Coordinates of C-alpha atoms in Angstrom, one line a residue:
L28 CA -24.5 68.3 -198.0
L29 CA -22.6 71.4 -199.0
T30 CA -24.5 73.4 -196.4
S31 CA -23.5 70.8 -193.7
V32 CA -19.9 70.9 -194.7
L33 CA -19.9 74.7 -194.6
I34 CA -21.5 74.7 -191.1
V35 CA -18.8 72.2 -189.8
V36 CA -16.0 74.3 -191.3
A37 CA -17.4 77.4 -189.8
L38 CA -17.8 75.8 -186.4
F39 CA -14.2 74.4 -186.6
V40 CA -12.9 77.9 -187.3
L41 CA -15.1 79.6 -184.7
V42 CA -14.2 77.2 -181.9
G43 CA -10.5 77.1 -182.9
V44 CA -10.3 80.9 -182.7
F45 CA -11.4 80.9 -179.1
L46 CA -9.1 78.0 -178.1
P47 CA -5.9 79.1 -176.2
N48 CA -2.9 79.8 -178.4
Q49 CA -0.6 78.7 -175.7
R50 CA -0.5 75.5 -173.6
S51 CA 1.6 74.3 -170.7
V52 CA 1.8 71.1 -168.6
Q53 CA 3.7 70.6 -165.4
H54 CA 4.7 67.6 -163.2
S55 CA 7.2 66.9 -160.5
V56 CA 9.1 64.2 -158.6
E57 CA 11.2 64.0 -155.5
T58 CA 14.6 62.3 -155.0
N59 CA 16.8 61.8 -151.9
H60 CA 20.0 62.1 -154.0
P61 CA 22.1 65.3 -153.9
L62 CA 21.0 68.4 -155.7
R63 CA 24.3 68.7 -157.6
Q64 CA 24.1 65.1 -158.8
A65 CA 20.5 65.6 -160.1
F66 CA 21.5 68.9 -161.8
D67 CA 24.6 67.4 -163.5
T68 CA 22.6 64.4 -164.7
L69 CA 20.2 66.7 -166.6
N70 CA 22.7 69.5 -167.6
S71 CA 24.2 67.4 -170.4
F72 CA 22.9 64.8 -172.8
K73 CA 25.3 62.1 -171.7
R74 CA 22.5 60.3 -169.9
F75 CA 19.6 61.5 -172.1
A76 CA 19.0 57.9 -173.4
D77 CA 18.6 56.7 -169.8
W78 CA 15.9 59.1 -168.8
N79 CA 14.1 60.4 -171.9
P80 CA 11.2 58.1 -173.1
L81 CA 12.0 58.4 -176.8
R82 CA 13.7 55.0 -176.6
Q83 CA 10.7 53.6 -174.9
H84 CA 8.6 54.6 -178.0
D85 CA 11.3 53.3 -180.4
P86 CA 14.2 51.2 -179.2
Q87 CA 15.9 51.9 -182.6
V88 CA 16.0 55.7 -182.2
T89 CA 19.4 57.1 -182.9
Y90 CA 21.1 60.0 -181.0
T91 CA 23.8 62.4 -182.0
E92 CA 25.4 64.8 -179.6
S93 CA 27.1 68.1 -180.7
G94 CA 28.0 71.5 -179.4
E95 CA 29.1 72.0 -175.8
A96 CA 29.6 68.9 -173.6
R97 CA 27.3 70.4 -170.9
G98 CA 25.3 73.4 -170.2
V99 CA 24.2 76.1 -172.7
G100 CA 25.2 75.1 -176.2
A101 CA 24.8 71.4 -175.7
R102 CA 22.7 69.8 -178.4
L103 CA 21.2 66.4 -179.1
D104 CA 19.6 65.3 -182.4
Y105 CA 17.4 62.3 -182.6
A106 CA 16.0 60.3 -185.6
S107 CA 13.5 57.5 -185.8
E108 CA 11.8 55.7 -188.7
R109 CA 8.5 55.6 -186.8
A110 CA 6.2 58.4 -187.8
D111 CA 4.9 59.0 -184.2
V112 CA 8.5 59.7 -183.1
G113 CA 10.0 61.3 -186.1
S114 CA 13.2 63.4 -185.8
G115 CA 14.2 66.6 -184.0
S116 CA 16.6 68.1 -181.7
W117 CA 17.0 69.2 -178.0
H118 CA 19.1 72.2 -177.1
I119 CA 20.1 73.5 -173.6
T120 CA 19.4 77.2 -173.8
E121 CA 19.6 78.1 -170.1
S122 CA 21.6 76.6 -167.3
E123 CA 21.9 78.0 -163.7
Q124 CA 23.8 75.7 -161.5
D125 CA 21.8 73.7 -159.0
D126 CA 18.7 75.7 -159.9
R127 CA 17.3 75.3 -163.5
I128 CA 17.8 74.0 -166.9
R129 CA 15.8 75.0 -170.0
Y130 CA 15.6 72.8 -173.1
A131 CA 14.4 74.1 -176.5
V132 CA 12.9 71.4 -178.6
Y133 CA 12.5 71.4 -182.4
N134 CA 10.4 68.8 -184.1
D135 CA 7.5 68.3 -186.5
A136 CA 4.8 68.4 -183.8
H137 CA 2.4 71.3 -183.8
G138 CA 3.5 74.6 -182.3
Q139 CA 6.5 76.8 -181.9
N140 CA 8.7 77.9 -179.0
K141 CA 8.6 74.4 -177.4
N142 CA 10.4 74.7 -174.1
H143 CA 11.0 72.3 -171.2
L144 CA 12.0 74.1 -168.0
V145 CA 13.4 71.9 -165.2
T146 CA 13.8 73.5 -161.8
L147 CA 15.4 71.9 -158.8
T148 CA 14.7 72.9 -155.2
Q149 CA 16.2 71.5 -152.0
R150 CA 13.5 70.7 -149.5
G151 CA 15.1 69.4 -146.4
K152 CA 16.6 66.0 -147.2
V153 CA 14.9 65.7 -150.6
V154 CA 15.2 67.5 -153.9
L155 CA 12.1 68.5 -155.8
I156 CA 12.5 68.2 -159.6
D157 CA 9.8 70.3 -161.2
W158 CA 9.2 70.0 -165.0
K159 CA 7.2 72.5 -167.0
Y160 CA 6.5 72.3 -170.7
S161 CA 5.2 75.3 -172.7
V162 CA 4.3 75.7 -176.4
D163 CA 2.9 78.5 -178.6
Y164 CA 0.4 77.7 -181.4
G165 CA -0.2 81.2 -182.7
W166 CA -3.1 81.2 -185.2
S167 CA -2.6 77.6 -186.2
L168 CA -6.1 76.1 -185.7
P169 CA -4.8 72.5 -186.0
G170 CA -2.2 73.4 -183.4
R171 CA -4.8 74.9 -181.0
Y172 CA -6.9 71.7 -181.3
A173 CA -3.7 69.6 -180.7
G174 CA -3.2 71.6 -177.6
L175 CA -6.4 70.0 -176.1
Y176 CA -4.4 66.8 -175.8
V177 CA -1.0 68.1 -174.8
D178 CA -1.4 66.8 -171.2
R179 CA -1.9 63.2 -172.7
T180 CA 0.9 63.5 -175.2
V181 CA 3.8 65.6 -173.9
G182 CA 2.4 65.4 -170.4
D183 CA 2.6 61.6 -170.3
D184 CA 6.2 61.7 -171.6
I185 CA 7.1 64.2 -168.8
K186 CA 5.7 61.7 -166.3
R187 CA 7.8 59.0 -167.8
S188 CA 10.9 61.2 -167.9
L189 CA 10.6 62.1 -164.2
A190 CA 10.0 58.4 -163.2
N191 CA 13.1 57.5 -165.3
I192 CA 15.2 60.2 -163.7
A193 CA 14.2 59.1 -160.2
N194 CA 15.1 55.5 -161.0
L195 CA 18.3 56.5 -162.6
L196 CA 19.4 58.6 -159.7
A197 CA 18.5 55.7 -157.3
S198 CA 20.9 53.5 -159.2
M199 CA 23.9 55.9 -158.7
P200 CA 26.2 56.2 -155.7
N201 CA 24.5 58.6 -153.3
F202 CA 27.3 61.0 -152.3
D203 CA 27.3 64.8 -152.5
Y204 CA 30.4 66.1 -154.4
R205 CA 29.5 69.8 -154.7
D206 CA 32.5 70.8 -152.6
L207 CA 35.0 68.9 -154.7
A208 CA 36.8 70.6 -157.6
V209 CA 36.4 67.6 -159.9
Q210 CA 38.1 67.5 -163.3
E211 CA 38.1 65.0 -166.1
T212 CA 41.6 64.6 -167.6
V213 CA 44.1 62.1 -169.0
I214 CA 47.3 60.8 -167.2
A215 CA 50.2 59.0 -168.7
P216 CA 51.4 55.6 -167.6
V217 CA 54.7 55.6 -165.7
N218 CA 57.1 53.1 -164.3
I219 CA 56.6 52.4 -160.6
L220 CA 58.1 50.5 -157.8
Y221 CA 55.4 49.2 -155.5
I222 CA 54.6 47.1 -152.4
T223 CA 51.3 45.2 -151.9
T224 CA 50.2 45.3 -148.3
T225 CA 47.2 45.0 -145.9
A226 CA 46.3 46.8 -142.8
D227 CA 43.4 47.0 -140.3
R228 CA 40.8 49.5 -141.5
N229 CA 41.9 52.4 -139.3
I230 CA 44.0 55.4 -140.3
T231 CA 46.8 54.7 -137.8
A232 CA 47.3 51.2 -139.1
V233 CA 47.2 52.3 -142.8
E234 CA 49.7 55.1 -142.2
N235 CA 52.0 52.8 -140.4
A236 CA 51.9 50.2 -143.2
M237 CA 52.4 52.9 -145.8
D238 CA 55.3 54.5 -143.9
V239 CA 57.1 51.1 -143.8
A240 CA 56.4 50.4 -147.5
L241 CA 57.7 53.9 -148.5
K242 CA 61.0 53.3 -146.6
D243 CA 61.5 50.0 -148.3
I244 CA 60.7 51.4 -151.8
R245 CA 62.9 54.4 -151.3
A246 CA 65.8 52.2 -150.2
A247 CA 65.3 50.2 -153.5
I248 CA 65.2 53.4 -155.5
A249 CA 68.5 54.5 -154.0
S250 CA 70.3 51.1 -154.4
N251 CA 69.2 50.9 -158.1
Q252 CA 70.3 54.5 -159.1
L253 CA 66.8 55.6 -159.8
V254 CA 65.0 58.8 -158.9
E255 CA 61.4 59.5 -157.8
A256 CA 59.4 60.8 -160.8
G257 CA 56.2 61.6 -159.0
R258 CA 54.5 61.7 -155.7
P259 CA 53.9 58.5 -153.7
R260 CA 50.6 56.8 -154.4
L261 CA 48.2 54.6 -152.4
I262 CA 46.2 52.4 -154.8
T263 CA 43.1 50.8 -153.3
T264 CA 42.6 47.1 -154.0
N265 CA 39.9 46.2 -151.5
F266 CA 38.3 48.4 -148.9
G267 CA 36.8 45.7 -146.7
A268 CA 34.8 45.9 -143.5
E269 CA 37.8 45.0 -141.3
K270 CA 40.9 44.9 -143.6
Y271 CA 42.2 47.4 -146.2
E272 CA 44.2 45.9 -149.0
F273 CA 46.2 48.4 -151.1
D274 CA 49.5 49.0 -153.0
V275 CA 52.0 51.7 -152.1
A276 CA 53.8 52.9 -155.2
I277 CA 56.3 55.5 -156.2
P278 CA 56.8 56.6 -159.9
V279 CA 60.4 56.1 -160.8
A280 CA 62.8 56.9 -163.7
L281 CA 66.5 56.3 -164.5
R282 CA 68.5 59.1 -163.2
E283 CA 69.9 60.1 -166.6
Q284 CA 66.4 59.9 -168.2
A285 CA 64.9 62.1 -165.5
Q286 CA 67.7 64.7 -166.0
D287 CA 67.1 64.8 -169.8
E288 CA 63.3 65.2 -169.4
A289 CA 63.7 68.0 -166.9
A290 CA 66.2 69.7 -169.2
D291 CA 63.7 69.4 -172.1
G292 CA 61.0 71.0 -169.9
G293 CA 63.2 74.0 -169.1
A294 CA 64.0 72.9 -165.5
E295 CA 66.9 71.3 -163.8
A296 CA 66.7 67.8 -162.5
Q297 CA 66.3 67.3 -158.8
P298 CA 67.6 63.9 -157.9
G299 CA 68.3 64.4 -154.2
E300 CA 68.0 61.6 -151.7
G301 CA 65.0 59.8 -150.2
A302 CA 61.9 61.9 -150.0
K303 CA 63.7 64.8 -151.8
A304 CA 64.2 62.7 -154.9
E305 CA 60.7 63.4 -156.2
F306 CA 60.0 66.1 -158.8
E307 CA 58.4 69.4 -157.8
A308 CA 54.6 69.1 -157.7
N309 CA 54.2 72.2 -159.8
V310 CA 55.9 71.2 -162.9
P311 CA 57.0 73.9 -165.5
E312 CA 54.2 75.0 -167.8
A313 CA 56.2 73.8 -170.8
V314 CA 56.1 70.3 -169.4
A315 CA 52.4 70.5 -168.3
A316 CA 51.4 71.7 -171.8
R317 CA 52.8 68.7 -173.5
E318 CA 50.3 66.3 -175.1
I319 CA 49.8 63.3 -172.9
D320 CA 51.4 60.2 -174.4
L321 CA 49.6 57.0 -173.4
T322 CA 52.3 54.8 -174.8
P323 CA 53.6 52.7 -171.9
P324 CA 57.2 53.6 -171.1
A325 CA 60.0 51.0 -171.6
P326 CA 60.1 48.8 -168.6
L327 CA 63.1 49.2 -166.2
E328 CA 65.4 46.2 -166.6
G329 CA 68.3 44.9 -164.5
L330 CA 66.9 46.0 -161.2
H331 CA 67.9 44.4 -158.0
L332 CA 64.9 44.5 -155.8
P333 CA 64.1 43.0 -152.4
E334 CA 61.4 40.3 -152.3
N335 CA 58.6 42.6 -151.2
V336 CA 59.3 45.4 -153.8
R337 CA 58.0 44.9 -157.3
S338 CA 58.5 46.8 -160.6
G339 CA 55.6 47.6 -162.8
Q340 CA 53.7 50.3 -164.7
S341 CA 50.9 52.5 -163.5
Y342 CA 47.5 53.2 -165.1
G343 CA 47.4 55.5 -168.1
G344 CA 44.2 57.0 -169.6
R345 CA 41.1 59.0 -168.7
V346 CA 40.4 59.8 -165.0
V347 CA 38.2 61.9 -162.8
T348 CA 40.3 63.7 -160.2
A349 CA 40.0 66.2 -157.4
P350 CA 42.4 67.7 -154.9
Y351 CA 41.7 67.2 -151.2
K352 CA 43.2 68.7 -148.1
G353 CA 42.4 67.3 -144.7
H354 CA 42.4 64.2 -142.6
P355 CA 43.2 61.1 -144.7
A356 CA 40.4 59.2 -143.0
A357 CA 38.1 61.1 -145.4
L358 CA 39.7 59.7 -148.5
P359 CA 37.2 56.8 -148.9
L360 CA 34.5 59.4 -149.0
V361 CA 36.3 61.4 -151.6
R362 CA 36.6 58.3 -153.8
D363 CA 32.9 57.7 -153.4
Q364 CA 32.2 61.3 -154.4
L365 CA 34.2 60.8 -157.6
R366 CA 32.1 57.7 -158.4
S367 CA 28.9 59.8 -157.9
Y368 CA 30.3 62.5 -160.2
A369 CA 31.2 60.0 -162.9
A370 CA 27.7 58.4 -162.7
A371 CA 26.0 61.7 -163.2
Y372 CA 27.9 62.2 -166.4
G373 CA 27.5 58.7 -167.7
E374 CA 31.1 57.7 -167.1
Q375 CA 32.0 54.2 -166.0
V376 CA 34.8 53.9 -163.4
H377 CA 37.1 50.9 -163.7
E378 CA 40.5 49.8 -162.6
R379 CA 41.5 51.0 -159.0
A380 CA 41.2 54.4 -157.4
F381 CA 44.4 55.9 -156.1
E382 CA 45.7 58.9 -154.2
E383 CA 48.8 60.9 -154.6
Y384 CA 50.3 62.0 -151.3
L385 CA 51.3 65.6 -151.9
T386 CA 52.7 65.9 -148.4
E387 CA 54.9 63.5 -146.5
I388 CA 53.2 61.4 -143.9
D389 CA 55.8 61.8 -141.2
E390 CA 56.3 65.6 -141.8
T391 CA 52.7 66.8 -141.9
S392 CA 49.9 66.8 -139.3
A393 CA 46.9 64.7 -140.4
E394 CA 44.6 67.8 -140.6
D395 CA 47.0 69.5 -143.0
A396 CA 47.7 66.6 -145.3
Q397 CA 47.2 67.2 -149.0
F398 CA 46.2 64.7 -151.7
K399 CA 45.1 64.4 -155.2
V400 CA 42.5 61.6 -155.7
Y401 CA 42.0 59.8 -159.0
W402 CA 39.5 57.3 -160.3
P403 CA 40.1 55.9 -163.8
I404 CA 37.1 56.0 -166.2
R405 CA 36.6 54.2 -169.5

């Protein structure tokens, strides 16, 4: 019996010595969604729970994000009470935009230097997502034997991950936003005067309806001793197949209040008349640097408004936003691009999208119009 045991041990060691000390497994999937959207989805851990199969192994697994929000330095720790899942962490250690992402994984499984390298390649109208896992076992004989099954263990999880990623991307709005300078920020609620209107779904009809609404709102501003406290806004209610329902709004403030706020910010108030009543688009740095206060402002009282003009307050909170210069007919596309961006980072849009008109409709050619587009996120 002792001789048999010694022979088995000797064979185990001898075979283990000649087994590879490194293993790798590689799989890929294709998607027809934009390259940037696929990259952003994987370049942070915001949607990790939606594509990684850990939760398929244990629905009760917990995740904790830390470090950078995206790219190199982002970290996710996971913990499970199931022995086959255990605990560990994922770290993004390499990130080249629209090209590759490398994850370093630390857990109790056999091996060291566990790396997942994801490369993305544009091939015509599809994007190839290639996933390669590599691990070093060194002189660990149990690890080398475990490597015989890496294609069934880690390899199967890679297949699940790729399938989950393809399905996740398929559930997102399919718009390429790589040319937009998207930012996530916070905006404060402000008092507004607005008109609810409807127009045929063509740019001429929309601009005509907006021009009429702006004249009525500015007449109400002048008659109530108010000033424009921001750029005119177009707030989308329903972008239908034939009709476009929207609000036209202008942020407003009492003349005295606007003068006080401008003085606090180190600039003089600019009340003016009509279109000239709005504040400068490039506010002083001292004003821009203030912490955003999400407390709704005191509502304006004692206003005498025509029947079609209403007083209210605008949205305040988190938004995704991007500047846009060009024909206003492209604004619906920009709104959809912002939805795509938000989906890639696991943000949920809500409320209504809106645009600030940075140039006056009747003073600027359509091709030179400038806007800032916003979509609120939770």
